[in-house]
Coordinates of C-alpha atoms in Angstrom, one line a residue:
M22 CA 0.0 -0.2 0.1
E23 CA 1.6 3.3 -1.1
I24 CA 1.6 6.3 1.7
E25 CA 0.8 9.6 0.3
Q26 CA 3.3 12.1 1.3
V27 CA 1.9 15.3 2.9
N28 CA 3.9 18.5 2.1
S29 CA 4.1 20.7 5.3
Q30 CA 3.5 24.3 5.1
V31 CA 4.9 27.6 6.3
R32 CA 3.7 30.9 6.6
V33 CA 5.5 33.6 5.1
Q34 CA 5.4 37.3 4.9
L35 CA 6.0 38.8 1.2
S36 CA 7.6 42.3 1.6
T37 CA 9.6 44.2 -1.3
P38 CA 11.7 48.0 -1.4
Q39 CA 10.8 48.2 -4.8
P40 CA 7.5 50.1 -5.1
D41 CA 6.4 49.2 -8.5
I42 CA 6.0 45.6 -7.1
V43 CA 4.4 45.6 -4.2
L44 CA 1.5 43.2 -3.4
P45 CA -1.7 43.8 -2.3
E46 CA -1.7 44.0 1.6
R47 CA -4.0 41.1 2.1
S48 CA -1.8 38.9 -0.5
R49 CA 1.4 39.5 1.9
R50 CA 0.9 36.9 4.4
I51 CA 0.3 33.6 2.9
L52 CA 0.7 29.8 3.5
V53 CA 3.1 27.9 1.1
N54 CA 4.8 24.4 1.1
T55 CA 8.1 24.0 2.5
N56 CA 9.5 22.2 -0.5
I57 CA 9.0 25.3 -2.7
R58 CA 12.2 27.1 -4.1
R59 CA 13.0 30.4 -5.9
Y60 CA 11.1 29.7 -9.0
G61 CA 8.0 28.4 -7.2
L62 CA 8.1 31.7 -5.2
S63 CA 8.9 33.7 -8.3
S64 CA 5.8 32.3 -9.8
L65 CA 3.4 32.8 -7.2
V66 CA 4.6 36.6 -6.7
N67 CA 4.0 37.0 -10.4
T68 CA 0.6 35.1 -10.3
I69 CA -0.5 37.6 -7.1
L70 CA 0.9 40.5 -9.2
G71 CA -1.3 39.3 -12.3
N72 CA 2.0 40.1 -15.0
D73 CA 1.2 38.6 -18.2
K74 CA 4.9 38.6 -19.0
P75 CA 6.6 36.7 -15.9
V76 CA 9.4 38.8 -14.0
P77 CA 12.1 36.8 -12.6
F78 CA 12.3 37.7 -8.6
D79 CA 15.1 36.7 -6.2
F80 CA 14.1 36.3 -2.7
L81 CA 16.0 37.1 0.9
I82 CA 15.8 35.9 4.0
N83 CA 18.1 38.1 6.8
G84 CA 19.6 39.7 4.0
I85 CA 20.7 36.4 2.5
F86 CA 19.5 35.2 -1.1
L87 CA 17.2 32.0 -0.7
R88 CA 19.5 29.2 -3.1
S89 CA 17.6 26.2 -1.5
S90 CA 14.1 25.1 -0.5
L91 CA 12.4 26.5 2.5
D92 CA 12.4 23.1 4.1
D93 CA 16.2 23.2 3.6
Y94 CA 16.8 26.6 4.9
L95 CA 14.3 25.9 8.0
T96 CA 16.3 22.9 8.6
Q97 CA 19.7 24.5 8.3
H98 CA 19.0 27.4 10.4
A99 CA 16.8 25.3 13.1
I100 CA 13.6 27.1 12.7
S101 CA 10.1 25.5 13.1
S102 CA 7.7 25.4 10.4
E103 CA 5.2 27.2 12.8
T104 CA 7.3 30.6 12.8
T105 CA 6.3 33.0 10.0
L106 CA 9.2 33.5 7.7
K107 CA 9.6 37.2 6.7
I108 CA 10.8 37.0 2.9
E109 CA 12.2 40.2 0.8
Y110 CA 11.4 39.8 -3.0
V111 CA 13.4 42.0 -5.6
K112 CA 13.7 41.6 -9.3
A113 CA 16.3 39.3 -10.3
A114 CA 19.6 40.5 -11.9
I115 CA 19.4 40.2 -15.6
P116 CA 22.3 38.8 -17.2
P117 CA 24.7 41.1 -19.1
I118 CA 24.6 41.1 -22.9
H119 CA 27.0 42.3 -25.5
L120 CA 26.4 45.6 -26.7
A121 CA 29.7 46.8 -28.7
S122 CA 33.4 46.7 -28.8
F123 CA 35.9 49.3 -29.4
E124 CA 39.0 48.2 -31.3
H125 CA 42.6 49.6 -30.2
D126 CA 46.2 48.9 -31.4
D127 CA 47.5 47.8 -28.2
W128 CA 46.3 46.6 -25.0
V129 CA 43.6 48.5 -22.8
S130 CA 44.8 49.0 -19.5
A131 CA 42.0 51.2 -18.1
V132 CA 38.6 52.9 -18.9
D133 CA 36.3 55.7 -17.1
I134 CA 33.4 56.9 -18.3
L135 CA 31.8 60.7 -18.6
S136 CA 27.7 60.4 -18.5
T137 CA 24.7 61.9 -16.3
T138 CA 25.7 60.0 -13.3
S139 CA 29.3 59.6 -13.5
P140 CA 31.4 61.5 -10.4
A141 CA 33.1 64.0 -12.7
Q142 CA 29.8 65.1 -14.2
R143 CA 27.7 65.4 -10.9
W144 CA 30.7 67.1 -9.4
S145 CA 30.8 69.8 -12.1
N146 CA 27.2 70.1 -13.0
P147 CA 24.9 68.5 -10.7
G148 CA 21.5 67.5 -13.0
G149 CA 23.5 67.9 -16.1
Q150 CA 22.2 65.3 -18.6
M151 CA 24.1 63.5 -21.1
L152 CA 22.0 60.8 -22.0
G153 CA 22.8 59.7 -25.8
H154 CA 26.1 61.7 -25.5
E155 CA 28.2 59.7 -23.0
R156 CA 31.8 60.0 -23.5
I157 CA 34.3 56.6 -22.6
L158 CA 37.8 57.2 -22.1
S159 CA 40.6 54.7 -22.4
A160 CA 43.9 53.9 -21.7
S161 CA 46.3 51.8 -23.7
Y162 CA 49.8 50.6 -23.9
D163 CA 50.3 52.3 -26.8
G164 CA 50.7 55.7 -24.7
L165 CA 47.3 56.9 -26.0
L166 CA 44.4 58.0 -24.2
R167 CA 41.5 58.2 -26.3
V168 CA 37.8 59.1 -25.9
W169 CA 34.7 57.6 -27.6
N170 CA 31.3 58.2 -28.5
M171 CA 28.9 55.3 -27.9
S172 CA 28.8 55.0 -32.1
S173 CA 32.5 53.7 -31.5
Q174 CA 33.8 57.0 -32.7
I175 CA 37.0 58.5 -31.5
T176 CA 36.3 62.5 -30.4
A177 CA 39.9 62.6 -29.3
T178 CA 43.1 61.4 -29.0
S179 CA 45.7 62.4 -26.7
P180 CA 49.1 63.6 -28.5
S181 CA 52.2 61.2 -28.8
A182 CA 55.3 61.8 -26.6
V183 CA 56.9 64.3 -28.7
N184 CA 53.9 66.4 -28.4
G185 CA 53.2 66.5 -24.9
G186 CA 52.1 62.9 -24.3
H187 CA 52.7 59.7 -22.4
C188 CA 56.4 58.3 -23.5
S189 CA 55.6 55.1 -22.4
S190 CA 52.5 52.5 -21.5
I191 CA 49.5 54.2 -19.7
K192 CA 48.2 52.2 -16.8
A193 CA 45.2 54.5 -15.3
A194 CA 42.8 57.0 -17.0
K195 CA 40.0 59.2 -15.2
F196 CA 38.0 62.2 -16.0
V197 CA 38.3 64.6 -13.4
S198 CA 35.5 66.9 -14.9
P199 CA 33.8 66.9 -18.1
S200 CA 36.8 69.7 -19.6
Q201 CA 39.7 67.8 -17.3
I202 CA 41.5 64.4 -17.7
A203 CA 43.9 62.9 -15.4
S204 CA 46.2 60.0 -16.4
S205 CA 49.3 57.7 -15.0
G206 CA 51.9 55.4 -16.4
T207 CA 55.0 53.2 -16.8
D208 CA 56.7 56.8 -17.1
R209 CA 56.6 57.5 -14.0
T210 CA 54.6 60.6 -14.3
V211 CA 50.9 61.9 -13.6
R212 CA 49.5 64.0 -16.2
L213 CA 46.5 66.3 -16.4
W214 CA 44.8 67.2 -19.7
K215 CA 42.3 70.0 -20.9
Y216 CA 39.4 68.4 -22.7
Q217 CA 37.3 70.4 -24.9
E218 CA 34.2 69.1 -27.6
A219 CA 33.8 71.7 -30.1
S220 CA 29.8 73.0 -30.5
D221 CA 30.0 71.8 -34.3
D222 CA 30.9 68.4 -35.7
S223 CA 34.7 68.9 -35.6
P224 CA 37.0 66.7 -33.3
A225 CA 37.4 67.5 -29.9
V226 CA 40.9 68.6 -28.6
M227 CA 42.8 66.8 -25.9
S228 CA 45.9 69.1 -24.8
P229 CA 48.6 68.8 -22.2
H230 CA 48.0 70.9 -19.0
I231 CA 50.1 69.9 -16.4
E232 CA 52.8 66.7 -15.6
L233 CA 53.3 65.9 -11.9
Y234 CA 56.3 64.5 -11.1
G235 CA 57.1 62.2 -7.6
H236 CA 57.1 58.7 -8.3
K237 CA 59.9 56.6 -9.1
A238 CA 58.5 53.8 -10.4
S239 CA 55.6 52.7 -12.7
V240 CA 52.1 54.9 -11.7
D241 CA 49.5 52.0 -11.7
S242 CA 46.6 53.1 -10.1
I243 CA 44.6 56.9 -9.5
A244 CA 41.8 58.4 -7.7
V245 CA 40.4 61.6 -8.3
H246 CA 38.1 64.3 -6.1
Q247 CA 37.1 67.0 -8.0
P248 CA 35.1 69.0 -5.4
S249 CA 38.6 69.6 -3.3
S250 CA 40.9 69.5 -6.3
R251 CA 42.7 66.7 -5.2
L252 CA 44.2 63.4 -7.0
L253 CA 45.7 60.1 -5.5
S254 CA 48.4 57.8 -6.9
A255 CA 49.6 54.2 -6.2
S256 CA 53.1 53.4 -7.6
A257 CA 55.5 50.4 -7.8
D258 CA 57.8 52.7 -5.6
H259 CA 55.8 51.4 -2.7
T260 CA 54.0 55.0 -2.0
V261 CA 50.8 56.9 -2.5
C262 CA 50.9 60.7 -3.6
L263 CA 48.4 63.2 -3.1
W264 CA 48.6 65.9 -5.8
S265 CA 46.2 69.0 -6.5
T266 CA 44.8 69.3 -9.9
R267 CA 44.9 73.2 -9.6
K268 CA 48.5 74.5 -11.1
S269 CA 48.2 77.2 -8.4
D270 CA 48.2 75.0 -5.6
A271 CA 51.0 72.5 -6.9
P272 CA 54.4 72.8 -5.2
A273 CA 57.4 73.0 -7.6
V274 CA 58.7 69.9 -8.9
P275 CA 60.8 68.1 -6.6
D276 CA 64.8 67.8 -6.7
S277 CA 64.9 64.2 -7.8
P278 CA 65.3 62.8 -11.3
L279 CA 63.0 63.2 -13.7
P280 CA 62.0 61.0 -16.5
A281 CA 64.6 60.7 -19.3
N282 CA 62.3 62.8 -21.8
S283 CA 62.8 65.8 -19.2
S284 CA 65.5 67.7 -17.7
R285 CA 66.1 67.9 -13.9
G286 CA 64.8 70.9 -12.1
A287 CA 63.0 71.7 -15.2
K288 CA 59.7 74.0 -14.4
R289 CA 58.4 73.8 -18.0
R290 CA 59.2 71.7 -20.7
K291 CA 59.3 72.4 -24.6
V292 CA 57.2 69.6 -26.3
G293 CA 56.5 71.3 -29.6
P294 CA 56.9 74.3 -31.7
A295 CA 54.1 76.0 -29.8
I296 CA 53.5 73.9 -26.7
S297 CA 54.9 73.7 -23.5
T298 CA 53.9 71.9 -20.7
S299 CA 53.8 73.2 -16.7
Q300 CA 55.4 70.6 -14.5
R301 CA 54.6 70.3 -10.7
G302 CA 55.3 67.9 -7.6
C303 CA 53.1 66.3 -5.2
L304 CA 51.2 68.0 -2.1
S305 CA 52.7 64.9 0.0
T306 CA 54.0 61.3 -0.1
L307 CA 52.5 58.4 2.1
K308 CA 55.1 55.9 2.9
S309 CA 54.2 52.7 4.7
H310 CA 53.5 49.9 2.4
T311 CA 56.6 47.6 1.7
A312 CA 55.9 46.7 -1.7
P313 CA 54.1 47.9 -5.0
V314 CA 51.1 49.9 -4.2
S315 CA 48.4 48.5 -6.8
S316 CA 45.4 50.6 -6.1
V317 CA 44.1 53.8 -4.4
I318 CA 40.7 55.2 -3.6
F319 CA 39.1 58.3 -1.4
A320 CA 36.8 56.9 1.2
P321 CA 33.5 57.6 -0.7
N322 CA 32.1 59.6 2.9
D323 CA 35.1 61.8 3.6
P324 CA 37.8 62.6 1.2
T325 CA 40.2 63.6 3.7
V326 CA 40.5 60.2 4.3
A327 CA 41.9 57.3 1.6
Y328 CA 42.6 53.6 1.4
S329 CA 45.5 51.9 -0.4
A330 CA 46.4 48.1 -1.2
A331 CA 49.6 46.5 -2.2
W332 CA 51.3 43.8 -3.0
D333 CA 52.4 43.3 1.1
H334 CA 48.9 42.3 1.7
G335 CA 47.8 45.4 3.0
L336 CA 45.2 47.5 3.3
R337 CA 46.1 50.9 4.5
T338 CA 43.5 53.7 6.0
W339 CA 45.3 57.2 5.8
D340 CA 44.7 60.6 6.8
L341 CA 45.2 62.8 4.2
P342 CA 45.8 66.0 6.1
T343 CA 48.6 64.6 8.1
S344 CA 49.4 62.0 5.7
S345 CA 49.7 59.7 8.3
P346 CA 48.5 55.7 8.5
I347 CA 45.8 55.7 11.1
E348 CA 44.6 51.8 10.4
T349 CA 46.4 48.9 8.8
R350 CA 44.5 45.5 8.0
S351 CA 46.5 42.7 6.2
A352 CA 45.0 39.9 4.1
A353 CA 46.7 36.4 3.2
H354 CA 47.7 37.6 -0.1
A355 CA 48.5 40.3 -2.1
L356 CA 46.0 43.0 -2.8
L357 CA 45.7 44.0 -6.3
S358 CA 42.4 46.2 -6.7
L359 CA 40.1 48.2 -4.4
A360 CA 36.4 49.4 -4.3
A361 CA 34.2 50.9 -1.6
M362 CA 30.7 49.6 -0.5
P363 CA 30.1 52.7 2.0
H364 CA 26.5 51.5 3.0
L365 CA 28.0 48.3 4.4
N366 CA 30.9 49.6 5.9
L367 CA 33.1 47.5 3.5
V368 CA 36.3 47.6 1.3
V369 CA 36.5 45.3 -1.5
A370 CA 40.0 44.1 -2.4
G371 CA 40.9 42.0 -5.5
T372 CA 43.7 39.4 -4.4
S373 CA 46.5 37.6 -6.2
A374 CA 44.9 34.3 -5.0
R375 CA 41.6 34.6 -7.5
H376 CA 39.2 35.4 -4.6
I377 CA 38.1 38.9 -3.6
T378 CA 38.1 39.7 0.1
L379 CA 35.4 42.2 1.7
I380 CA 37.4 44.0 4.5
D381 CA 35.8 45.8 7.3
P382 CA 38.4 48.7 7.8
R383 CA 37.2 50.3 10.9
A384 CA 39.3 50.1 14.2
S385 CA 35.9 49.0 16.0
A386 CA 35.6 45.8 13.7
T387 CA 36.3 42.6 15.4
N388 CA 36.6 40.6 12.1
V389 CA 38.8 41.8 9.6
V390 CA 37.3 39.6 6.4
A391 CA 33.5 40.1 6.6
M392 CA 33.1 37.9 3.6
T393 CA 35.0 36.1 0.6
L394 CA 33.7 35.7 -3.2
R395 CA 35.1 33.1 -5.0
G396 CA 35.0 32.3 -8.6
H397 CA 37.7 33.7 -10.7
T398 CA 40.7 31.3 -11.9
N399 CA 43.2 34.3 -11.7
A400 CA 44.1 37.4 -10.1
V401 CA 41.6 40.0 -9.5
V402 CA 42.7 43.3 -10.7
S403 CA 39.9 45.5 -11.1
L404 CA 36.7 46.2 -9.1
A405 CA 33.7 48.4 -9.8
T406 CA 30.2 48.8 -7.6
D407 CA 27.0 48.5 -9.2
P408 CA 25.3 51.7 -8.9
N409 CA 21.9 50.4 -8.9
N410 CA 22.3 48.2 -6.0
T411 CA 23.8 49.0 -3.1
Y412 CA 24.8 45.1 -2.8
G413 CA 26.4 44.8 -6.2
L414 CA 29.9 44.4 -7.9
A415 CA 31.7 43.6 -10.8
S416 CA 35.3 42.3 -11.0
G417 CA 37.8 42.2 -13.7
S418 CA 40.3 39.3 -13.8
H419 CA 43.2 38.1 -15.4
D420 CA 41.2 35.2 -16.1
G421 CA 39.4 36.7 -19.2
T422 CA 36.4 37.6 -17.4
C423 CA 34.3 40.0 -15.6
R424 CA 32.1 38.8 -12.9
V425 CA 28.7 40.3 -11.3
W426 CA 28.4 39.7 -7.6
D427 CA 25.7 40.4 -4.8
V428 CA 26.8 40.2 -1.4
R429 CA 24.0 38.7 -0.6
S430 CA 24.3 35.9 -2.5
T431 CA 26.2 33.8 0.3
K432 CA 26.7 30.7 2.2
T433 CA 28.3 30.0 5.5
E434 CA 31.5 27.8 5.2
K435 CA 34.1 26.5 7.3
E436 CA 36.3 29.9 7.0
G437 CA 33.2 32.0 7.1
R438 CA 30.8 33.8 4.9
V439 CA 31.8 32.5 1.1
G440 CA 30.0 34.0 -2.4
Q441 CA 29.9 32.9 -5.9
S442 CA 29.1 35.1 -8.9
M443 CA 25.8 35.6 -10.3
Y444 CA 27.0 35.8 -13.6
S445 CA 30.5 35.5 -15.5
V446 CA 30.8 37.5 -18.7
G447 CA 33.5 36.7 -21.2
R448 CA 35.4 38.4 -23.9
E449 CA 33.6 39.0 -26.8
S450 CA 36.8 38.4 -29.1
I451 CA 36.6 34.6 -28.4
G452 CA 33.0 34.3 -28.3
G453 CA 32.7 34.7 -24.5
E454 CA 34.6 31.4 -24.3
S455 CA 36.3 30.6 -20.9
R456 CA 40.0 30.4 -20.6
T457 CA 41.3 29.1 -17.3
S458 CA 44.7 31.1 -17.6
G459 CA 43.2 34.2 -19.5
D460 CA 45.9 34.2 -22.2
G461 CA 45.5 36.6 -24.9
V462 CA 42.0 38.1 -23.3
K463 CA 43.0 39.0 -19.7
V464 CA 41.0 42.2 -18.3
F465 CA 42.7 45.0 -17.1
G466 CA 39.9 47.3 -16.3
V467 CA 36.1 47.5 -15.4
L468 CA 33.9 50.3 -15.0
W469 CA 29.8 50.1 -14.1
D470 CA 27.6 53.0 -15.1
P471 CA 24.1 53.1 -15.0
D472 CA 23.5 54.4 -18.2
V473 CA 26.3 52.6 -20.2
G474 CA 26.5 49.4 -18.9
I475 CA 29.6 47.2 -17.5
V476 CA 32.5 48.6 -19.3
S477 CA 35.9 46.5 -19.6
A478 CA 39.4 46.9 -20.9
G479 CA 41.4 44.2 -21.7
E480 CA 44.5 42.4 -23.4
D481 CA 42.6 41.5 -26.5
K482 CA 43.0 45.5 -27.6
R483 CA 39.2 46.1 -26.9
V484 CA 36.8 48.0 -24.9
Q485 CA 33.6 46.0 -24.1
I486 CA 30.4 46.9 -23.4
N487 CA 27.8 44.8 -21.8
R488 CA 24.4 45.8 -20.4
G489 CA 21.9 44.0 -17.7
K490 CA 20.1 45.1 -15.1
G491 CA 21.1 44.7 -11.1
A492 CA 19.1 43.2 -8.1
G493 CA 18.0 45.7 -5.4
P494 CA 17.6 49.3 -4.6
V495 CA 20.2 51.9 -4.0
A496 CA 20.5 52.9 -0.4
Q497 CA 19.5 56.2 0.5
S498 CA 22.6 58.4 2.1

């Protein structure tokens, strides 16, 4: 005689922070079978909402995505089925699709974006609209900067070395404002450029403005804060430098060897028949790291504080007015990239060990490592936060992929909370296929913009644009 299996039930209370998908109040507390999973819950919410075209949803309990049946969740957390489970639902992230690729003559090391919501635009022209007129800045190993429009046309290219440009590979580039660009490279310099677009169809102009000297090795990362006219740089010489983006505030060039194409102590360098470029030094040099410094960022909520990451496994917190390290966090591996998640009080660090470490930099923190994200198969050299989701993140790796993460998608393992990526984005130049080593398609830089999408730079000599949509709201500060 067959025994009919009876599924147990549990009462759930459904809520969402997204106003366009709120359930009617009478339908928010319902009984469901405990064997239900994400897909079943998603179908249920779509039915209650009366959606003709189903919308995929994700579900969170206590801030963590549900990745099992409710029965398994109740068992794992020793919760009685008599308990009312509070479940939050959000629109699921959509896999990023390839939109475009911009081809270069050499490896592309870094990208930045000028758009309605980008920092450079918001700082200079709050409320100004650029929809349809976004610009992408790329830095290349051929020593040139390029500005692109969204039709994959180059609107401006930086001058060559003989006319005031970098004399070797460029490693980092940022828009300081819609009319100013900063870059740095293996020639040991940081450079500021004037950028101007014409009102007619004539090409834009990128011209040398200031050369900044102070580092003694490759300058591999820069960060800008236009409201305070400050710029940070991280170098293989084990130091971080603080600079002014205004010529009038910047000190004279230091009395130390300049790159080969400059004369010692020179204040201006003739770079062409009618071009001369001012040279300046740094405001201060931050010394504490014992190995190359790979990345530096301003603290999002306080531009007088900075974070730096280095090959010495250290994350330093700096007080910029005094040039002093105020906190040091040590990881198990070399740190190669940084991003901040201020609403979670976390700094995110990409490592040489192929994973991403989420670090609480506060002195009061009891746990240094809050979470580890695993999935890449090579070094993680670039990070960007999701502008539409407080918990979202994109990473670029030497394995040839960008990965999209939500830090609520985690599980508890022996070593702590561990997360897995939601999506992996391969290089379109090889059809999106996976290469464990990333040979020929290493990703060097990634940025995430709400209007443009996920923009990445790579060894395949391309800037690649992918667009999806994150899950969850942006937290209000």
